[in-house]
Short mmCIF file of C-alpha atoms in Angstrom, two decimals:
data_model
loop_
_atom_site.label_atom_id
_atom_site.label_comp_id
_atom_site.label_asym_id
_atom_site.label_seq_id
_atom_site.Cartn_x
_atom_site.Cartn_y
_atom_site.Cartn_z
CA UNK A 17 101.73 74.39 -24.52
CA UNK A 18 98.24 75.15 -22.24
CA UNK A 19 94.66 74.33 -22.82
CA UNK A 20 94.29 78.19 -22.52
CA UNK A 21 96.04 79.15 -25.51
CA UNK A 22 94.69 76.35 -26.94
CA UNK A 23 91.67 77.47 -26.89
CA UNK A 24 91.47 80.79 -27.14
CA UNK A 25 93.09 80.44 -30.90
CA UNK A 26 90.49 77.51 -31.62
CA UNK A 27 87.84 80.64 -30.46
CA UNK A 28 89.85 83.36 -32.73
CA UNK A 29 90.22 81.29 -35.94
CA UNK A 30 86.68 80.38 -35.76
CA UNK A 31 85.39 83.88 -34.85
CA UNK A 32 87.26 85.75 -37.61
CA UNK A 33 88.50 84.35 -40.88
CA UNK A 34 91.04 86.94 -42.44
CA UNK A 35 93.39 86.49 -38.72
CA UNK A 36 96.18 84.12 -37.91
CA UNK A 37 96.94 82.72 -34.93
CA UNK A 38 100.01 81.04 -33.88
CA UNK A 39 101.24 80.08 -30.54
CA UNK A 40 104.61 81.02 -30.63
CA UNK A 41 106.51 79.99 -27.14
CA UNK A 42 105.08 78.90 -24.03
CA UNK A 43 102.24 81.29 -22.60
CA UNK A 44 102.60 83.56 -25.76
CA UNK A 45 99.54 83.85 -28.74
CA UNK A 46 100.65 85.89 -31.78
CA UNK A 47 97.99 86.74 -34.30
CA UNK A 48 98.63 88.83 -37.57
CA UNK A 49 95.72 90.64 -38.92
CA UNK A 50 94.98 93.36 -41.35
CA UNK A 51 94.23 97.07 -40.51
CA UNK A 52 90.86 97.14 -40.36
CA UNK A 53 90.64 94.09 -38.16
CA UNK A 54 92.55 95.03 -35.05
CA UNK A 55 89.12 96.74 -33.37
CA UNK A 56 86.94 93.84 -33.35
CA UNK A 57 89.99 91.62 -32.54
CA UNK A 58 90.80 93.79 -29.70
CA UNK A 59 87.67 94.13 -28.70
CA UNK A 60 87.22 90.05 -28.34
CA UNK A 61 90.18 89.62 -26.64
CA UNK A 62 88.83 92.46 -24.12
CA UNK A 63 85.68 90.53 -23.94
CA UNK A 64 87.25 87.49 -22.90
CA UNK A 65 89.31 88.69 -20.23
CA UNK A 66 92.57 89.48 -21.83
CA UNK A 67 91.15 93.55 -20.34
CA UNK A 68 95.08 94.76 -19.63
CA UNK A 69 96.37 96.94 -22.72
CA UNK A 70 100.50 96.41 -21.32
CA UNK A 71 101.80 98.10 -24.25
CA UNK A 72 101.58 99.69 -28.24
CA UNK A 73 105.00 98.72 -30.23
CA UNK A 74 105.69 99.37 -33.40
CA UNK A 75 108.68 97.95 -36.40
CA UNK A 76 109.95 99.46 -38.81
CA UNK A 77 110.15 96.64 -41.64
CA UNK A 78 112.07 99.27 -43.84
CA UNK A 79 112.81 96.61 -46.55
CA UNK A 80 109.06 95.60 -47.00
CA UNK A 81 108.35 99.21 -47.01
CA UNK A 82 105.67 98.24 -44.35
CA UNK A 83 105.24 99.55 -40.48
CA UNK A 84 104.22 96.61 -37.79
CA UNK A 85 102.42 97.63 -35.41
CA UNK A 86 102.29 95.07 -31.80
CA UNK A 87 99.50 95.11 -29.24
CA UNK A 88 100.60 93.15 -26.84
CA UNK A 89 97.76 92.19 -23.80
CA UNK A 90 97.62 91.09 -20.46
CA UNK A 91 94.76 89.88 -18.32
CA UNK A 92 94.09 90.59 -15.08
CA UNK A 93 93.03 87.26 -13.05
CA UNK A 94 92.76 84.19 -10.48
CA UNK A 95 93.52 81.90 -13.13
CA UNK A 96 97.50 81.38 -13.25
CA UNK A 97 97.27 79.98 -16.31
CA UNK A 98 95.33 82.90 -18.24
CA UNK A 99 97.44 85.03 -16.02
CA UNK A 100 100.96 84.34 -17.50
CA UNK A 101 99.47 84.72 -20.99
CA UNK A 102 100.99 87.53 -23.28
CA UNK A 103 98.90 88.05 -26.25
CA UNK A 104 100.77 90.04 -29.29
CA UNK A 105 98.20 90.97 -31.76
CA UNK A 106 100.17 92.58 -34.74
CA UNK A 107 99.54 94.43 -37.84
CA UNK A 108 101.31 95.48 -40.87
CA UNK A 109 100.49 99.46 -42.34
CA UNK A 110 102.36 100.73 -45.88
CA UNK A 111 105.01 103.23 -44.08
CA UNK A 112 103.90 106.49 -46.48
CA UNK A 113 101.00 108.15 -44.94
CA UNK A 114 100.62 105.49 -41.96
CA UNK A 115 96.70 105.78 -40.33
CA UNK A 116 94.87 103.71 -38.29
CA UNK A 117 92.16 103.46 -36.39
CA UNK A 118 92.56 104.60 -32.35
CA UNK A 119 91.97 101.89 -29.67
CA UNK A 120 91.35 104.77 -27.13
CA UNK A 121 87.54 103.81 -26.58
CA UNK A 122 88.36 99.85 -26.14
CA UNK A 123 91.12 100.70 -23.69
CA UNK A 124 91.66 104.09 -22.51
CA UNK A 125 95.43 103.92 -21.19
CA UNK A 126 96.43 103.75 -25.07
CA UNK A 127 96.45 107.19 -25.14
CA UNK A 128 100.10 108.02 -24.21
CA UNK A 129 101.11 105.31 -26.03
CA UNK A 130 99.44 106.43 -29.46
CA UNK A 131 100.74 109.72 -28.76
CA UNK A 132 104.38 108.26 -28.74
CA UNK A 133 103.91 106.24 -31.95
CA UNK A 134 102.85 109.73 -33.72
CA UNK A 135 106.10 111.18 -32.54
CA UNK A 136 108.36 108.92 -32.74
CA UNK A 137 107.38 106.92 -36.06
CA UNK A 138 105.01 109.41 -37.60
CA UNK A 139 101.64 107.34 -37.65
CA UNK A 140 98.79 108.91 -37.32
CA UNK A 141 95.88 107.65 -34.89
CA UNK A 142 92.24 108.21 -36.14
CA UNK A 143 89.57 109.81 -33.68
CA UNK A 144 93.03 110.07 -31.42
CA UNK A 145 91.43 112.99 -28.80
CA UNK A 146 94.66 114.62 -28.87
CA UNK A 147 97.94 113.82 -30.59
CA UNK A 148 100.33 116.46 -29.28
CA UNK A 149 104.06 116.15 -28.71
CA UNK A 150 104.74 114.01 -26.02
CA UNK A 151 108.79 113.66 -25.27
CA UNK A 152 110.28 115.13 -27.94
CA UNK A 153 110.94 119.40 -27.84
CA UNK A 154 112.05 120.06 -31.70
CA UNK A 155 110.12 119.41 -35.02
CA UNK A 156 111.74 116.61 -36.83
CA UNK A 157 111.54 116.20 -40.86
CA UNK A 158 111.54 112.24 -40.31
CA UNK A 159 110.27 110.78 -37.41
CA UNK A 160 113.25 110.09 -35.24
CA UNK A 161 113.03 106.15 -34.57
CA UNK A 162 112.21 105.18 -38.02
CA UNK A 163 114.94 103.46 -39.69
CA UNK A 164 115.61 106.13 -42.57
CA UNK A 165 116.25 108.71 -39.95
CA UNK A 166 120.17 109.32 -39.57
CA UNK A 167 121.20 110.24 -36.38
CA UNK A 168 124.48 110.86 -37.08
CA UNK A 169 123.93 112.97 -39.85
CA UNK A 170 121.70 114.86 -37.73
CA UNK A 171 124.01 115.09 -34.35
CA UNK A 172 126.80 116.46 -37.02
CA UNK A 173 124.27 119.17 -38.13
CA UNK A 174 122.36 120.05 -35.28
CA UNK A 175 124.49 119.61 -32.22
CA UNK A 176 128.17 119.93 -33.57
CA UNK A 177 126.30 122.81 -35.56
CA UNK A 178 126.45 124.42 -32.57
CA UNK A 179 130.08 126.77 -31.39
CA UNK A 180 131.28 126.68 -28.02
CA UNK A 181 130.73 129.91 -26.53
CA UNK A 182 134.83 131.15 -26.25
CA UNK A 183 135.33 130.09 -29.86
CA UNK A 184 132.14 132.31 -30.81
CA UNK A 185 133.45 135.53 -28.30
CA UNK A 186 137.41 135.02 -30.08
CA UNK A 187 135.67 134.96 -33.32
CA UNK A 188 133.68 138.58 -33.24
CA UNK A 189 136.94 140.23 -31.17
CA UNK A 190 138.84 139.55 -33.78
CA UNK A 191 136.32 141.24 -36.85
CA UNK B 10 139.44 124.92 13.68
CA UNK B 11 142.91 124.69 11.71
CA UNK B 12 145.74 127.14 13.04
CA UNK B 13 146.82 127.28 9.84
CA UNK B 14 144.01 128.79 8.03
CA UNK B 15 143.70 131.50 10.48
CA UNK B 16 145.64 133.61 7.87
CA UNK B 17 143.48 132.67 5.53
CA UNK B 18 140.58 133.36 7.44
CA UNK B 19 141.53 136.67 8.23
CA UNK B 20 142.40 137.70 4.76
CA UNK B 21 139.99 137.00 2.88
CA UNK B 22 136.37 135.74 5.09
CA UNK B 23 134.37 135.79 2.09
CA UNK B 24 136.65 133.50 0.07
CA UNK B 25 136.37 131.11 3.11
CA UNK B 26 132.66 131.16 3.99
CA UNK B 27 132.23 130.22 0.14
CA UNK B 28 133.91 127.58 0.33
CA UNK B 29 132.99 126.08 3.43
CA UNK B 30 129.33 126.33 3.20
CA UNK B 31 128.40 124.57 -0.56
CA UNK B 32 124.79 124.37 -0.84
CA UNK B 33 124.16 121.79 -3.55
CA UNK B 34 121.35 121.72 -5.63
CA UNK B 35 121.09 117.97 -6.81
CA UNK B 36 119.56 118.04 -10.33
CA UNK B 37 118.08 114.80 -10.77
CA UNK B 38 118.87 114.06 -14.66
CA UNK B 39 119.56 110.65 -15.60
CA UNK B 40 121.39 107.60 -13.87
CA UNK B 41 123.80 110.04 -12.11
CA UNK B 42 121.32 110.96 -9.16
CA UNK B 43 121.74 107.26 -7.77
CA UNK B 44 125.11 108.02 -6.27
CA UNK B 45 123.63 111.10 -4.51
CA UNK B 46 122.12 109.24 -1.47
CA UNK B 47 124.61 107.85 -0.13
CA UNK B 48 126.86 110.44 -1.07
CA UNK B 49 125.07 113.23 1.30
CA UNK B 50 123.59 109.99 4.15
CA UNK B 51 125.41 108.32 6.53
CA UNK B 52 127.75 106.34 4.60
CA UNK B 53 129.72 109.04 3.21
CA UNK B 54 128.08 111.98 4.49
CA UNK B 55 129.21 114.97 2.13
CA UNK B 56 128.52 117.31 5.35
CA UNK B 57 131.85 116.86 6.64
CA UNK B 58 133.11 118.79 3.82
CA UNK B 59 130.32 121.35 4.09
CA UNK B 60 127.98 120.16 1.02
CA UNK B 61 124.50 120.17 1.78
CA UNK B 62 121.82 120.03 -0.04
CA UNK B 63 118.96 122.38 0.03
CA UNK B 64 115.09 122.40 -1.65
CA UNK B 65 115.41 125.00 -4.23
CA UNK B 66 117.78 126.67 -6.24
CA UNK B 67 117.48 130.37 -4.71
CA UNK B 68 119.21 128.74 -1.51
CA UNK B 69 121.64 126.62 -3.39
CA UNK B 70 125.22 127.60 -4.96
CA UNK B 71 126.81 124.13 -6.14
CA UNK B 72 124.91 123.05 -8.73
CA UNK B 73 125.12 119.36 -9.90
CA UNK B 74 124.20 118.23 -13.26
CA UNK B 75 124.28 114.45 -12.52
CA UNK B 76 124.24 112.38 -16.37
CA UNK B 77 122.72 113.00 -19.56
CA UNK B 78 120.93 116.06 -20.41
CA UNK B 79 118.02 115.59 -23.03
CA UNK B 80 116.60 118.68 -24.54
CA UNK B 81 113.67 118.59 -22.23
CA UNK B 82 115.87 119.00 -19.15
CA UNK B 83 118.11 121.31 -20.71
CA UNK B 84 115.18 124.05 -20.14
CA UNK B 85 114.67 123.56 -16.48
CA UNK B 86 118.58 123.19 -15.97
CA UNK B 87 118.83 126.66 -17.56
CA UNK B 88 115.91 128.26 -15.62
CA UNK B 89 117.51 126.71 -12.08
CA UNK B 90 120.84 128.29 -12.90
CA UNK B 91 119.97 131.53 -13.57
CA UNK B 92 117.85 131.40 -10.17
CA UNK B 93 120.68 130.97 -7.83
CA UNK B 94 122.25 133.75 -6.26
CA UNK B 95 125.87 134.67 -7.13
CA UNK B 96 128.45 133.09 -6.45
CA UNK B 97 127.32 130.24 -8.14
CA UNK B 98 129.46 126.92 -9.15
CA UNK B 99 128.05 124.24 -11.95
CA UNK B 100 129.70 120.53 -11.45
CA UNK B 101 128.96 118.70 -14.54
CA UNK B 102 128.63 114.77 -13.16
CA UNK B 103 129.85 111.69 -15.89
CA UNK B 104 130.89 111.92 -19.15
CA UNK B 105 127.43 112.47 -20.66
CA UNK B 106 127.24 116.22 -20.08
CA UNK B 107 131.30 116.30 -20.92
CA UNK B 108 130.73 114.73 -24.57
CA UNK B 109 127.44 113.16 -24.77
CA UNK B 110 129.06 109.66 -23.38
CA UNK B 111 126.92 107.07 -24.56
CA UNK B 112 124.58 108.86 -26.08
CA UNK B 113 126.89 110.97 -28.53
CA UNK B 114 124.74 109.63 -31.36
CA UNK B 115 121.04 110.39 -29.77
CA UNK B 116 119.11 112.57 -31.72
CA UNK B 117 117.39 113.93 -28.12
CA UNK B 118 120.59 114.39 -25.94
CA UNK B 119 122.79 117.52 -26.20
CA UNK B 120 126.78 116.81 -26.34
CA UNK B 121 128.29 119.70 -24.47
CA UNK B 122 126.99 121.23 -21.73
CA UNK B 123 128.96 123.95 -21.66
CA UNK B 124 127.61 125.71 -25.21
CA UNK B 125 124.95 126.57 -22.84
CA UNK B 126 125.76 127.31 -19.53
CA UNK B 127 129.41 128.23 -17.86
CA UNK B 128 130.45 124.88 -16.10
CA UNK B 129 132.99 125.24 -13.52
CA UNK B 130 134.49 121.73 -13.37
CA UNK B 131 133.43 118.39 -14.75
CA UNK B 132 133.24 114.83 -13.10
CA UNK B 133 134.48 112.61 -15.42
CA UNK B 134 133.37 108.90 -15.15
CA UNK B 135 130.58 106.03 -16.08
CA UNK B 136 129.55 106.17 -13.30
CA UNK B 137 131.78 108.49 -11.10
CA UNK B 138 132.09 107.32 -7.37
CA UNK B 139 130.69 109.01 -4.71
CA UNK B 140 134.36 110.35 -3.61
CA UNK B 141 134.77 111.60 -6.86
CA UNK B 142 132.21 114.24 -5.65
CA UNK B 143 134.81 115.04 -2.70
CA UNK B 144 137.61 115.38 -4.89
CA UNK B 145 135.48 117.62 -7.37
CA UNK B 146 134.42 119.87 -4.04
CA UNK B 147 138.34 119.79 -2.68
CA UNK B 148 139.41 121.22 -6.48
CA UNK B 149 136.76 123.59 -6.30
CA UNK B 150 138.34 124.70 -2.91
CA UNK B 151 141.64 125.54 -4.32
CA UNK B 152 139.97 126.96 -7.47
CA UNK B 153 137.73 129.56 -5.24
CA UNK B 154 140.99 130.11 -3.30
CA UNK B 155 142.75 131.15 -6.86
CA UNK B 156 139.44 132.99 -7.94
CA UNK B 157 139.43 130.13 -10.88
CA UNK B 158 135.92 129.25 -10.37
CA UNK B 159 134.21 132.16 -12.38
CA UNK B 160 132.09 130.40 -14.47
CA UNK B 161 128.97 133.01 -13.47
CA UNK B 162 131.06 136.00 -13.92
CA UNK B 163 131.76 134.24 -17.90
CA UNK B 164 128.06 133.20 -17.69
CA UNK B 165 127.69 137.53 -17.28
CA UNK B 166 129.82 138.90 -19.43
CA UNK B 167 129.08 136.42 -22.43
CA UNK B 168 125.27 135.74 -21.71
CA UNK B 169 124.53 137.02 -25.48
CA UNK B 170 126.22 134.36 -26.79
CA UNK B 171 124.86 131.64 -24.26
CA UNK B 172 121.24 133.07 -24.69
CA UNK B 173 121.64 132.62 -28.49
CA UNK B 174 123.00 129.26 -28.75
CA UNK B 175 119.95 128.49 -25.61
CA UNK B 176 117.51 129.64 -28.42
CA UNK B 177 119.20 128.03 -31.70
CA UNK B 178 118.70 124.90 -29.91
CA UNK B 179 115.60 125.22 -27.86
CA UNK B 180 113.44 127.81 -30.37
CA UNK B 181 112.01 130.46 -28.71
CA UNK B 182 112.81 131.07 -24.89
CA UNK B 183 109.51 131.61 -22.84
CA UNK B 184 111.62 133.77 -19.77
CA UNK B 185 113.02 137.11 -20.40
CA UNK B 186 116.57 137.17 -20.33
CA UNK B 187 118.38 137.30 -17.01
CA UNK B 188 121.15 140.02 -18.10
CA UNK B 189 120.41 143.34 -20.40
CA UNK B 190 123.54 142.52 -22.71
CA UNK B 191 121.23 140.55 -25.35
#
């Protein structure tokens, strides 16, 4: 455990008091917070240096009913110490009707990523300047990575649904 | 040149020059395209059996769909195909476009390849070796010799049928269709 983590959760926990911080392995800070919270959390971590948005993750707790979503941060320096750090801030979001706010104006390469989550678990980004499709070509009922979502069910219907091409040519000889 | 294909040569020319000069059109979908390097450089230089590749697909008339086809790719794979010139020949490479492979579960990945477009002759393998792509081109020799390998005149003659399972899965197709028998 480093003087850098250290520190930077003494800073967090007395900065904001709904957040908590844990340090959860060696050169990793988790912090839970609400909703509402991740902006001004984000934007202190971006303030003191942790500037490198790596990736947007989300979990689909389908038990708790609840979607996690992870920011996990980087920063960009000299400092080896601060260097290795990953910070995971995370937050939980009920999983009917999932909205939250867009980080695109604290760090703009969060675009793509937000655009995935929308796809692929159906949450939608606020102030977001565009959420189109990103990867996926067909309209899904349930977003396809959420836990509900049966993809066998749905190769059976869709692709199996589909004839092979001699079957289809026998089929309309023979009528 | 071999004395014993002079025979050959002289009775049918066209047969021959198809099957000596394969121009392969490498379709780079999934992991499959890492064997293609070496398969066409130095080490085991698929020129000595007359593969080569070439840029684009209006020069090309192997076509090799190397792994797992997502809907995505499935468009482009479609649009390449119909832009080769006749004779054309479709290699499907690893068991992903066979079955699905791994991914016969995904909710992204199509299983067969062959609903959509007339394959020729399949690779089978996780990951198939780079010889595997010789023996595929030697079969396709003796198939072109026994006028087996007519997977574009069945792409022709049943393009209604490929065209409509292309649209059940892909919605609406944004190119007008390549034959009138819609």
């Amino acid at each position: 455990m480093n003087d850098t983590a250290k520190s930077l959760k003494e800073n967090l926990l007395s900065s904001f008091d709904d957040i908590q911080a844990e340090i959860t392995d060696e050169q990793r800070l988790t912090i839970l917070c609400k909703d509402d919270s991740v902006i001004p959390v984000l934007n202190f971590l971006n303030s003191s240096g942790y500037d490198h948005l790596a990736l947007i993750s989300c979990v689909d707790w389908i038990k708790d009913n609840e979607l996690e979503v992870v920011y996990i941060l980087n920063a960009y320096t000299e400092d080896r110490e601060k260097g290795k750090m990953n910070i995971l801030v995370k937050t939980k979001i009920a999983r009917e009707k999932p909205e939250l706010q867009t980080v695109t104006n604290i760090f703009e390469n969060a675009e793509p990523y937000e655009r995935e989550l929308h796809e692929l678990f159906g949450i939608h980004f606020k102030g977001h300047p565009g959420l189109t499709p990103l990867f996926l070509e067909r309209e899904y009922e349930i977003p396809p990575f959420r836990k509900d979502f049966d993809t066998r069910k749905y190769v059976q219907e869709v692709f199996n649904g589909i004839p092979f091409v001699e079957d289809k040519k026998g089929k309309n000889e023979r009528t | 040149m071999d004395r014993n294909k002079i025979g050959k040569w002289l009775r049918s020319p066209g047969k021959m020059g198809q099957k000596y000069s394969l121009h392969a059109l490498y379709f780079c979908t999934g992991c499959g395209i890492i064997e293609i390097p070496p398969t066409i450089t130095a080490r085991w230089d698929a020129e000595r059996f007359g593969v080569i590749p070439v840029a684009t697909p209006r020069q090309a008339n192997l076509f090799l769909v190397t792994g797992y086809v997502s809907l995505k790719t499935l468009r482009p794979i479609i649009r390449s195909y119909e832009q080769m010139p006749e004779p054309k020949y479709m290699v499907g490479f690893g068991s992903c476009p066979i079955n699905g492979g791994m991914y016969w579960d995904s909710y992204n990945t199509i299983k067969h390849l062959d609903k959509y477009i007339a394959v020729d002759g399949w690779i089978a393998g996780c990951m198939p070796r780079p010889e595997a792509v010789f023996v595929a081109v030697t079969h396709l020799w003796t198939l072109i010799d026994k006028g087996m390998a007519d997977g574009y005149k069945r792409y022709r003659e049943n393009y209604r049928y490929y065209r409509e399972n292309q649209e059940k899965i892909l919605g609406k197709l944004e190119w007008p269709p390549l034959f009138s028998n819609v």
